[in-house]
Amino acid sequence: MRASPLQRLFAAALGWTVALVLFFPIFWMVLTSFKSEGDAIAPRLLFSPTFESYRDVFARADYVAFALNSVVISVGGTVLALLFAIPAAYSMAFHPTDRTRGTLLWMLSTKMLPPVGVLVPIYLLFRSAGLLDTRTGLVAIYALMNLPIVVWMLFTFYKEVPNEILEAGRMDGARTLTEVWFLLLPLTLPGVASTGLLSLILCWNEAFWSLNLTSAGAAPLTAFIASFSSPEGLFFAKLSAASTMAVAPILVFGWFSQRQLVQGLTFGAVK
Amino acid sequence: MATLTLRDLRKSYGSFEVIKGVDLAIADREFVVFVGPSGCGKSTLLRMIAGLEEITAGELDIDGKVVNRVGPADRGLAMVFQSYALYPHMTVRQNMGFALRLARVPKAERDRKVNEAARVLQLEPYLDRRPKDLSGGQRQRVAIGRAIVRQPKVFLFDEPLSNLDAALRGQMRMELLRLHEALKATMIYVTHDQIEAMTMADKIVVLQAGRVEQVGSPLDLYHHPANLFVAGFIGSPRMNMMPVTAAVVGDAAVTVGLVSGQQIAVPASGGATRPGDALTLGIRPEGLHIDPAGPILVTVSLVERLGGLTLLHVKAAGDQDLTVQIEGGDPTRAHEQIRLAIDPAACHLFDKAGQALPRPARHTLAA
Ligand SMILES: Nc1ncnc2c1ncn2[C@@H]1O[C@H](COP(=O)(O)OP(=O)(O)OP(=O)(O)O)[C@@H](O)[C@H]1O
Ligand SMILES: [Mg+2]
């Protein structure tokens, strides 16, 4: 059935409204970052743009160091999570036991626990292990944090791979590692990629652990933003500039990978 | 060389036994076909041989070595799946060469073998396509090609032709037989297609509910079914079964009475049968003839004209449904009353337990 022009107009209007509502905060943030502090406090649309806030932010903090930490920790955490999740999801999808479903649900249920509930034990563990304010520590905690979701997503992608294709591989002489490398990974590449992308984004935006477990050395961009909020009070323009700089990389990254992300999340891995 | 021996092979899923003790010897270069109704365990048994399904109990020997604990990659067998299970992300060439690549066969030799298989299977124009760009028949041939490039000791097929149309199926049947001849390999083939089983097999294994009902050459099973199940399963259209009563029991012939009162002396050895015992008489549709002087009066309910021959579905006394196969030129029409003659030499007798009374004379073509 074809929609009438009026229906299509309505759908388009609704779509644009939702998009604008969702996008507005980001738009406002970017706008504010180009205002002077005076213009920023009294919200107004017309102002003379200035790079003043950016200059201040650059002068006060080493953006590049924070950004580098973000990249290293996000990529590291994602790679580590995938490294554990791929074998885990493989065995759950293709060699399930009676307890597989229970295990999966239990893993996911750990995500319901508020992280602050385990802050103290984790903090103490990190302190004794000398992991406080280290990239290694954050990579580990991010990998652990995302592991349930990554395993779950990979599991659902793997579930769609016909078992017979892997069995054919086994008959052709493939062992577990060759099977995963030559058959399973190429077949589920869109799925693995979108899982990795999601994990990257979650890591990048994570603030709870990064604020609590780092101070200077390993602090990522979320800590960078935070450092502009608390001590300074309400300097909206500078805060907005810092935030814009923090989210810009992941926005650009997300923009370029959105096709991959949508495809992986909606179509499933194998046609 | 590849011989297989199955000794009391069993498979259970939890407490549910699917394969209930299968004994079977498969000779080198033999073409063995597993047939049986849906769910009887044909695929399971084949997958146990392949190593894809764990063996719960019993022993599987390949060339005299127990391979129960050997993985599928190391058994040296190739399998063609019903769904073809081609690798969707690889070209035809890569699909066929995958096993050789894993075995670290040098590229030049790999290419030579893939090209050779492609030539035999007429796949040369498609070598650089992906499976999704092929027709069903072409995919099917790629699946076979993938198996033959490895030159395995044993080929396993699980209903490889069931997704093809009738014409293509007939053609592939011939092709597989030619391959069997050319490759000199042992083949184990699962099907529920009568024609495939009858035309391709050196040896048919009839399975039912996880047990072997009978093993023999196609004509052996056709002319000397060991029991009611095999008699009913092998042959299409099905064998007619009629309840009869033993009258005179001898070692060379048993005279039985039909419901209509008519008596027939069937060449079979009576064994433990006593006069008065209830038996089942089996007669294939081609063992009944229209004969105005015949003893069985029937009403034709349906006529199926296949061209060369015609099938009459008729009703006899006692509400007995029978199928009769006659010449295609016969003018008989539905609702007519006709008389049938029965060829005693074509009759089979089965006792109460469903076991066949042995026929003293072997059919000349039944090995
Ligand atoms: N993983 C499993 N768990 C439990 N039962 C199973 C499993 N796989 C197969 N079965 C059962 O084993 C029996 C045999 O299955 P199998 O696939 O071997 O039948 P088949 O003879 O190949 O049938 P078809 O002609 O329909 O392919 C069936 O009753 C099936 O339900
Ligand atoms: Mg089957």
XYZ file of C-alpha atoms and ligand atoms in Angstrom:
670
model
C 0.000 0.000 0.000
C 1.333 3.423 -0.882
C 1.096 6.266 1.585
C -0.865 9.316 0.442
C 1.072 12.597 -0.016
C -0.464 13.954 3.169
C 0.640 10.897 5.151
C 4.122 11.191 3.734
C 4.249 14.863 4.596
C 3.167 14.073 8.111
C 5.766 11.301 8.440
C 8.477 13.624 7.164
C 7.455 16.382 9.547
C 7.427 13.971 12.462
C 10.829 12.618 11.470
C 12.342 16.076 11.240
C 10.816 17.114 14.556
C 12.262 14.114 16.371
C 15.624 14.651 14.698
C 15.656 18.335 15.622
C 14.638 17.679 19.211
C 17.388 15.075 19.501
C 19.940 17.245 17.786
C 19.078 20.537 19.450
C 21.208 20.128 22.609
C 24.264 19.369 20.493
C 23.487 22.278 18.221
C 23.064 24.586 21.220
C 26.301 23.335 22.755
C 28.258 24.029 19.583
C 26.613 27.426 19.299
C 27.368 28.328 22.899
C 30.994 27.328 22.481
C 31.413 30.196 20.024
C 29.884 32.800 22.315
C 31.488 35.029 24.848
C 30.700 34.104 28.458
C 28.316 37.052 28.638
C 26.350 35.959 25.597
C 26.319 32.411 26.883
C 24.558 33.165 30.155
C 21.724 35.092 28.586
C 20.565 32.653 25.914
C 20.333 34.517 22.638
C 20.546 33.417 19.079
C 22.290 36.470 17.643
C 25.831 37.097 18.784
C 29.251 37.807 17.413
C 31.130 34.511 17.217
C 34.442 34.253 18.998
C 37.117 31.602 19.477
C 37.862 32.980 22.900
C 36.520 29.940 24.783
C 38.498 27.532 22.637
C 41.643 29.560 23.207
C 41.051 29.483 26.964
C 40.361 25.779 26.985
C 43.510 25.030 24.996
C 45.537 27.266 27.231
C 44.297 25.658 30.399
C 44.414 21.955 29.571
C 46.297 19.616 27.302
C 43.456 18.533 25.033
C 45.665 16.280 22.954
C 46.777 14.272 25.971
C 43.180 13.686 27.062
C 42.098 12.825 23.543
C 44.972 10.378 23.177
C 43.944 8.710 26.413
C 40.376 8.443 25.141
C 41.512 6.822 21.917
C 43.876 4.377 23.580
C 41.438 3.398 26.299
C 38.390 3.059 24.025
C 40.209 1.078 21.375
C 42.012 -0.984 23.970
C 38.847 -1.720 25.914
C 36.971 -2.658 22.742
C 39.712 -4.901 21.399
C 40.070 -6.630 24.755
C 36.312 -7.125 25.046
C 36.128 -8.568 21.510
C 39.069 -10.842 22.241
C 37.172 -12.449 25.082
C 33.698 -12.131 23.620
C 34.343 -13.787 20.254
C 35.329 -17.164 21.714
C 32.651 -16.869 24.390
C 29.883 -16.097 21.906
C 31.190 -18.782 19.535
C 30.984 -21.514 22.105
C 27.592 -20.339 23.328
C 26.149 -20.114 19.820
C 27.547 -23.313 18.347
C 28.164 -25.573 21.306
C 25.342 -24.656 23.633
C 24.590 -26.551 26.813
C 21.523 -26.512 29.019
C 22.970 -23.605 30.964
C 23.924 -21.387 28.033
C 20.811 -19.237 28.105
C 21.035 -18.824 31.848
C 24.663 -17.751 31.583
C 23.818 -15.201 28.917
C 20.964 -13.728 30.915
C 23.096 -13.628 34.022
C 25.841 -11.784 32.132
C 23.331 -9.260 30.909
C 21.780 -8.900 34.347
C 25.098 -7.644 35.699
C 24.460 -4.555 33.591
C 21.450 -3.774 35.778
C 23.659 -3.331 38.799
C 24.505 0.351 39.367
C 28.272 0.684 38.875
C 28.520 2.732 42.028
C 27.578 -0.409 43.926
C 30.955 -1.902 43.153
C 32.968 1.322 43.163
C 34.586 0.827 46.521
C 35.751 -2.754 45.975
C 36.993 -1.908 42.486
C 38.751 1.177 43.773
C 40.475 -0.830 46.482
C 41.436 -3.549 44.027
C 42.845 -0.960 41.633
C 44.753 0.704 44.437
C 46.392 -2.516 45.604
C 47.136 -3.535 42.033
C 48.611 -0.138 41.238
C 46.082 0.396 38.455
C 44.686 3.718 39.634
C 45.115 6.414 37.004
C 46.589 4.002 34.443
C 45.395 3.343 30.930
C 45.770 -0.391 31.573
C 43.334 -0.124 34.447
C 40.734 1.709 32.399
C 41.148 -0.628 29.434
C 40.430 -3.531 31.764
C 37.419 -1.910 33.402
C 35.946 -0.782 30.061
C 36.381 -4.230 28.579
C 34.637 -5.756 31.591
C 31.926 -3.120 31.494
C 31.082 -3.836 27.841
C 31.694 -7.569 27.824
C 28.083 -8.608 28.533
C 26.673 -6.457 25.735
C 29.410 -7.435 23.309
C 28.947 -11.146 24.028
C 25.193 -10.811 23.711
C 25.362 -8.978 20.392
C 27.933 -11.337 18.894
C 25.853 -14.268 20.117
C 22.790 -13.040 18.240
C 24.843 -12.473 15.075
C 26.472 -15.897 15.319
C 23.094 -17.507 15.876
C 22.166 -16.491 12.349
C 25.064 -18.348 10.761
C 23.785 -21.717 9.538
C 25.526 -24.397 11.526
C 25.928 -26.454 8.356
C 28.345 -23.916 6.890
C 30.645 -24.377 9.845
C 30.139 -28.123 9.686
C 31.082 -28.063 6.022
C 34.217 -26.230 7.113
C 34.964 -28.928 9.650
C 34.549 -31.595 6.980
C 36.955 -29.567 4.847
C 39.522 -29.831 7.595
C 38.966 -26.668 9.615
C 39.705 -26.735 13.328
C 38.192 -24.319 15.804
C 40.616 -21.473 15.148
C 40.604 -21.793 11.356
C 36.841 -22.135 11.426
C 36.445 -18.894 13.368
C 39.030 -17.064 11.300
C 38.111 -18.172 7.758
C 34.371 -18.710 8.110
C 32.726 -17.209 11.155
C 34.495 -13.833 11.227
C 34.105 -13.020 7.518
C 30.468 -14.134 7.621
C 29.615 -11.974 10.607
C 31.909 -9.069 9.813
C 29.128 -6.439 9.667
C 27.881 -7.692 13.001
C 31.299 -7.787 14.620
C 32.046 -4.341 13.226
C 28.853 -2.785 14.547
C 29.408 -4.463 17.894
C 32.904 -3.006 17.985
C 31.591 0.433 16.999
C 28.987 0.386 19.718
C 31.563 -0.661 22.266
C 33.880 2.138 21.087
C 31.128 4.712 21.515
C 30.172 3.410 24.942
C 33.813 3.521 26.027
C 34.331 7.001 24.630
C 31.326 8.407 26.472
C 31.909 6.567 29.722
C 32.337 8.988 32.615
C 31.716 7.176 35.871
C 34.796 4.971 35.976
C 37.063 7.437 34.240
C 36.211 10.162 36.769
C 36.607 7.887 39.751
C 39.664 5.905 38.750
C 41.845 8.510 37.034
C 43.253 11.866 38.044
C 45.709 13.204 35.490
C 47.849 10.561 33.806
C 45.198 8.391 32.185
C 42.231 10.755 32.222
C 40.175 10.656 28.983
C 38.041 13.391 27.464
C 35.090 12.807 29.776
C 37.370 13.818 32.638
C 38.509 16.750 30.525
C 34.922 18.028 30.283
C 34.339 17.482 33.954
C 37.390 19.495 34.827
C 35.702 22.514 33.270
C 32.450 22.108 35.095
C 33.176 21.857 38.785
C 35.894 24.293 39.808
C 34.895 27.117 37.525
C 31.243 27.241 38.401
C 29.034 28.083 35.469
C 31.266 29.154 32.614
C 28.949 27.866 29.933
C 30.942 28.954 26.941
C 34.164 27.274 28.075
C 32.268 24.181 29.176
C 30.568 24.033 25.807
C 33.845 24.442 23.971
C 35.419 21.625 25.971
C 32.392 19.406 25.414
C 32.326 20.137 21.702
C 35.951 19.185 21.425
C 35.336 16.015 23.411
C 32.378 14.772 21.412
C 33.565 15.952 17.995
C 35.800 12.947 17.257
C 33.136 10.389 18.110
C 30.492 12.365 16.208
C 32.638 12.429 13.096
C 33.496 8.775 13.585
C 29.844 7.891 14.081
C 28.895 9.867 10.987
C 31.261 7.888 8.808
C 30.362 4.539 10.291
C 26.622 5.019 10.562
C 25.878 2.888 7.516
C 27.866 0.033 9.014
C 26.243 0.543 12.384
C 22.694 0.596 11.103
C 23.279 -2.347 8.800
C 24.791 -4.425 11.549
C 22.138 -3.522 14.075
C 19.122 -4.011 11.866
C 19.785 -6.568 9.160
C 21.687 -9.286 10.895
C 24.997 -10.559 9.784
C 24.300 -13.137 7.095
C 21.783 -12.916 4.326
C 40.822 -48.065 -0.090
C 38.082 -47.324 2.357
C 35.995 -49.800 4.242
C 33.687 -48.859 7.071
C 32.389 -50.996 9.867
C 29.618 -49.910 12.198
C 29.353 -52.016 15.330
C 26.262 -51.586 17.495
C 26.346 -47.846 16.881
C 24.065 -45.875 19.185
C 23.112 -42.252 19.616
C 21.043 -40.656 22.346
C 19.981 -37.096 22.898
C 19.613 -37.035 26.645
C 17.495 -40.062 27.460
C 16.005 -40.157 23.949
C 17.640 -42.868 21.873
C 17.661 -41.998 18.172
C 20.008 -44.658 16.778
C 19.365 -47.955 18.507
C 22.274 -50.190 17.632
C 23.268 -50.277 13.970
C 25.589 -52.959 12.620
C 26.793 -52.513 9.082
C 29.782 -53.335 6.929
C 30.526 -51.125 3.940
C 32.997 -52.399 1.389
C 35.529 -50.371 -0.550
C 33.994 -48.482 -3.496
C 30.513 -49.517 -2.507
C 27.594 -47.157 -3.128
C 25.431 -47.474 -0.044
C 22.082 -45.751 0.254
C 20.279 -45.150 3.550
C 16.531 -44.913 3.170
C 13.717 -44.737 5.658
C 10.800 -42.591 6.689
C 11.329 -39.043 7.904
C 12.821 -38.901 11.369
C 14.142 -42.469 11.353
C 17.699 -41.313 11.949
C 19.284 -41.380 8.482
C 20.907 -37.975 8.818
C 21.953 -38.668 12.376
C 23.669 -41.900 11.348
C 25.432 -40.175 8.462
C 26.569 -37.356 10.727
C 27.892 -39.865 13.218
C 29.985 -41.368 10.439
C 31.111 -37.873 9.431
C 32.148 -37.055 12.974
C 29.730 -34.150 13.270
C 27.663 -36.004 15.833
C 29.208 -37.695 18.818
C 28.798 -41.471 19.032
C 27.046 -42.397 22.272
C 27.973 -46.086 22.172
C 29.342 -48.669 19.784
C 32.288 -48.501 17.435
C 32.942 -46.974 14.058
C 35.913 -48.294 12.092
C 37.335 -46.717 8.976
C 39.888 -48.951 7.279
C 40.140 -51.049 10.408
C 40.838 -48.163 12.778
C 38.381 -47.088 15.435
C 37.608 -43.426 14.760
C 35.029 -42.713 17.480
C 37.266 -40.084 19.011
C 38.649 -38.677 15.750
C 37.248 -35.273 14.756
C 35.551 -34.611 11.410
C 38.620 -32.773 10.106
C 40.772 -35.878 10.511
C 38.509 -38.642 9.265
C 39.304 -38.024 5.612
C 35.665 -37.959 4.538
C 33.820 -35.392 2.452
C 30.196 -34.482 2.866
C 27.606 -32.862 0.630
C 24.819 -31.240 2.602
C 21.182 -30.966 1.620
C 21.397 -27.180 1.974
C 24.734 -27.305 0.064
C 26.265 -25.203 2.879
C 28.527 -23.315 0.488
C 30.668 -20.570 1.986
C 28.691 -17.479 0.955
C 31.631 -15.090 1.183
C 33.863 -17.102 -1.128
C 33.824 -17.509 -4.886
C 33.178 -20.892 -6.424
C 36.906 -21.297 -6.900
C 37.597 -20.479 -3.255
C 34.783 -22.730 -2.095
C 36.194 -25.669 -3.969
C 39.767 -24.923 -2.987
C 39.118 -24.255 0.693
C 39.969 -27.740 1.930
C 43.187 -27.759 -0.089
C 44.079 -24.327 1.228
C 43.607 -25.532 4.790
C 45.742 -28.557 3.956
C 48.449 -26.155 2.709
C 48.450 -27.561 -0.803
C 50.592 -25.278 -3.003
C 48.588 -22.762 -5.006
C 49.502 -24.155 -8.417
C 48.378 -27.646 -7.513
C 45.276 -26.291 -5.851
C 44.307 -24.398 -8.982
C 44.941 -27.430 -11.139
C 42.674 -29.594 -8.987
C 39.935 -26.990 -8.791
C 40.030 -26.464 -12.548
C 39.903 -30.181 -13.139
C 36.861 -30.579 -10.887
C 35.230 -27.558 -12.496
C 35.747 -29.118 -15.905
C 34.187 -32.421 -14.858
C 31.214 -30.631 -13.309
C 30.916 -28.025 -16.088
C 31.436 -25.207 -13.641
C 34.231 -23.451 -15.501
C 32.201 -20.359 -16.478
C 31.180 -19.773 -12.862
C 34.479 -20.103 -11.038
C 34.617 -16.445 -10.041
C 31.012 -16.085 -8.998
C 29.691 -16.222 -5.507
C 27.170 -18.876 -4.467
C 24.277 -16.418 -4.322
C 24.724 -15.726 -8.043
C 24.268 -19.379 -9.001
C 21.196 -21.470 -9.720
C 20.227 -24.340 -7.435
C 21.704 -26.928 -9.756
C 24.951 -25.018 -10.076
C 25.248 -24.647 -6.295
C 24.631 -28.325 -5.995
C 27.489 -29.035 -8.369
C 29.774 -26.679 -6.465
C 28.968 -28.612 -3.304
C 29.919 -31.819 -5.073
C 32.983 -30.140 -6.538
C 34.067 -29.059 -3.096
C 33.935 -32.691 -2.052
C 35.725 -34.186 -5.029
C 38.747 -31.860 -5.181
C 39.909 -33.381 -1.926
C 39.891 -36.913 -3.311
C 38.480 -38.238 -0.061
C 38.269 -41.880 0.899
C 34.541 -41.699 1.456
C 31.807 -39.373 0.205
C 28.801 -38.709 2.380
C 25.646 -37.266 0.843
C 22.604 -36.109 2.793
C 19.700 -35.810 0.349
C 21.843 -33.811 -2.068
C 19.270 -33.714 -4.851
C 16.119 -33.016 -2.891
C 16.112 -29.289 -3.672
C 16.315 -29.791 -7.434
C 13.512 -30.167 -9.948
C 12.742 -33.562 -11.402
C 14.628 -33.154 -14.674
C 17.769 -31.869 -13.007
C 17.528 -34.582 -10.402
C 17.540 -37.241 -13.092
C 20.543 -35.651 -14.734
C 22.466 -35.308 -11.468
C 21.710 -38.946 -10.649
C 23.510 -40.001 -13.789
C 26.323 -37.594 -13.057
C 26.801 -38.956 -9.549
C 26.884 -42.508 -10.842
C 29.490 -41.498 -13.403
C 31.504 -39.823 -10.666
C 31.264 -42.907 -8.509
C 32.645 -44.951 -11.352
C 35.405 -42.459 -12.151
C 36.481 -41.663 -8.599
C 36.477 -45.238 -7.372
C 35.425 -43.997 -3.952
C 33.108 -45.344 -1.309
C 29.861 -43.408 -1.178
C 27.180 -43.253 1.470
C 24.033 -41.563 0.344
C 20.932 -40.595 2.302
C 17.676 -40.142 0.463
C 14.010 -40.763 0.745
C 13.600 -40.854 -3.014
C 12.729 -44.370 -4.180
C 14.185 -43.872 -7.602
C 17.505 -42.581 -6.321
C 17.781 -45.509 -3.957
C 16.851 -48.120 -6.548
C 18.976 -46.764 -9.383
C 22.124 -45.716 -7.586
C 22.687 -48.159 -4.780
C 24.895 -51.206 -4.714
C 23.406 -51.721 -1.317
C 20.347 -50.223 0.324
C 20.048 -49.943 4.079
C 16.432 -49.548 5.178
C 16.162 -47.799 8.518
C 13.158 -47.401 10.740
C 13.088 -45.707 14.131
C 16.847 -45.967 14.541
C 17.098 -49.639 13.600
C 18.196 -51.400 10.416
C 15.223 -53.253 8.954
C 17.078 -54.846 6.059
C 20.270 -54.529 4.049
C 20.532 -55.705 0.480
C 20.787 -54.869 -3.185
C 17.865 -52.867 -4.595
C 16.319 -55.858 -6.347
C 16.986 -58.036 -3.350
C 14.864 -55.696 -1.244
C 12.283 -55.403 -3.977
C 11.834 -59.104 -4.571
C 12.737 -60.451 -1.153
C 11.657 -57.956 1.491
C 12.430 -59.357 4.923
C 9.355 -57.921 6.566
C 6.194 -55.938 6.093
C 7.908 -52.614 6.679
C 10.476 -53.091 3.923
C 7.842 -54.542 1.602
C 5.703 -51.466 2.085
C 8.577 -49.001 1.950
C 10.434 -50.202 -1.135
C 8.532 -49.927 -4.389
C 6.270 -47.242 -5.719
C 3.301 -47.448 -5.866
C 3.229 -49.401 -2.631
C 2.772 -53.128 -2.391
C -0.854 -54.190 -1.788
C -1.398 -55.922 1.538
C -4.332 -58.273 2.100
C -5.282 -60.249 5.195
C -5.356 -63.996 4.462
C -5.635 -67.257 6.395
C -3.202 -70.154 6.029
C -4.951 -73.280 4.710
C -2.273 -75.779 3.690
C 1.254 -75.225 4.942
C 4.227 -76.827 3.193
C 7.946 -76.226 2.803
C 7.727 -75.124 -0.821
C 4.247 -73.602 -0.886
C 1.654 -72.221 1.459
C -1.952 -72.198 0.348
C -3.872 -69.263 1.741
C -7.508 -68.187 1.610
C -8.472 -64.645 0.651
C -11.350 -62.808 2.287
C -13.361 -63.611 -0.842
C -12.863 -67.316 -0.152
C -10.529 -67.747 -3.111
C -7.452 -69.901 -2.429
C -3.922 -69.265 -3.738
C -0.861 -71.478 -3.449
C 2.048 -69.122 -2.825
C 5.609 -70.410 -3.268
C 6.978 -69.850 0.245
C 8.208 -72.072 3.020
C 5.706 -72.233 5.841
C 8.157 -72.685 8.703
C 6.330 -72.413 11.994
C 3.060 -71.384 10.365
C 0.073 -73.579 11.223
C -3.086 -73.925 9.146
C -5.624 -71.378 10.353
C -2.970 -68.744 11.198
C -3.676 -65.209 10.085
C -1.102 -64.030 7.538
C -0.653 -61.004 5.337
C -0.379 -61.441 1.610
C 1.612 -58.836 -0.258
C 1.312 -58.317 -3.994
C 2.864 -55.501 -5.969
C 0.600 -53.531 -8.330
C 2.227 -55.195 -11.342
C 1.413 -58.652 -9.906
C -2.315 -58.088 -10.468
C -3.848 -58.330 -13.949
C -7.217 -57.668 -15.448
C -8.664 -61.053 -16.323
C -12.396 -61.614 -17.064
C -11.960 -65.104 -15.629
C -10.019 -63.868 -12.597
C -11.137 -64.678 -9.071
C -11.155 -61.204 -7.522
C -14.091 -58.945 -8.292
C -13.345 -55.244 -7.783
C -14.791 -51.823 -8.507
C -12.501 -49.219 -10.049
C -12.528 -46.044 -7.948
C -9.816 -44.002 -9.633
C -7.764 -44.251 -12.808
C -4.338 -42.601 -12.989
C -3.043 -42.531 -16.540
C 0.710 -41.928 -16.563
C 0.972 -42.435 -20.318
C 3.102 -45.530 -20.693
C 1.256 -47.240 -17.922
C -1.909 -46.773 -15.950
C -2.631 -47.187 -12.255
C -6.063 -48.413 -11.214
C -7.168 -47.797 -7.662
C -9.811 -50.370 -6.944
C -11.959 -51.610 -4.080
C -12.253 -55.337 -3.433
C -14.428 -57.382 -1.103
C -14.043 -56.455 2.564
C -13.499 -52.786 1.671
C -9.958 -53.647 0.630
C -8.127 -50.954 -1.359
C -5.810 -52.271 -4.052
C -3.614 -50.669 -6.669
C -3.207 -52.338 -10.046
C -0.625 -51.419 -12.637
C -1.674 -52.035 -16.216
C -0.780 -51.046 -19.770
C -1.196 -47.414 -20.683
C -3.473 -48.422 -23.565
C -6.040 -50.151 -21.397
C -9.513 -48.551 -21.758
C -10.787 -49.365 -18.245
C -12.617 -46.454 -16.659
C -13.628 -45.402 -13.170
C -16.698 -47.051 -11.564
C -16.399 -50.106 -13.832
C -16.490 -53.546 -12.284
C -13.588 -55.735 -13.333
C -12.071 -59.069 -12.371
C -8.427 -59.448 -11.394
C -6.109 -62.407 -11.588
C -3.265 -62.710 -9.121
C 0.122 -64.144 -10.006
C 0.975 -66.584 -7.165
C 4.707 -66.389 -7.905
C 4.581 -62.624 -7.327
C 2.979 -62.960 -3.895
C 4.731 -62.420 -0.577
C 3.536 -63.832 2.727
C 4.176 -62.291 6.130
C 3.477 -63.852 9.496
C 1.767 -62.186 12.455
C 5.004 -60.519 13.551
C 5.385 -59.026 10.086
C 8.330 -61.253 9.124
C 8.369 -62.592 5.573
C 7.974 -66.315 4.953
C 11.103 -67.099 2.887
C 10.568 -67.615 -0.803
C 12.386 -70.764 -1.922
C 13.443 -69.448 -5.317
C 15.594 -66.316 -5.453
C 14.737 -63.831 -8.136
C 17.298 -64.140 -10.933
C 18.402 -60.507 -10.621
C 18.401 -60.380 -6.833
C 21.941 -61.049 -5.758
N 19.658 -32.282 18.513
C 18.646 -33.143 18.669
N 18.054 -33.294 19.864
C 17.044 -34.176 20.025
N 16.549 -34.954 19.049
C 17.098 -34.858 17.844
C 18.170 -33.949 17.589
N 18.515 -34.080 16.280
C 17.685 -35.002 15.772
N 16.835 -35.472 16.698
C 15.803 -36.514 16.505
O 16.429 -37.632 15.957
C 15.569 -38.288 15.069
C 16.281 -38.581 13.781
O 16.557 -37.387 13.113
P 17.242 -37.371 11.683
O 17.493 -35.966 11.321
O 18.413 -38.290 11.704
O 16.095 -37.970 10.779
P 16.128 -38.277 9.219
O 15.952 -39.732 9.076
O 17.310 -37.666 8.594
O 14.798 -37.552 8.756
P 14.518 -36.705 7.412
O 14.214 -37.692 6.341
O 13.303 -35.926 7.773
O 15.713 -35.867 7.137
C 14.355 -37.407 14.909
O 13.296 -37.978 15.639
C 14.765 -36.092 15.507
O 13.686 -35.475 16.109
Mg 17.646 -35.964 7.278
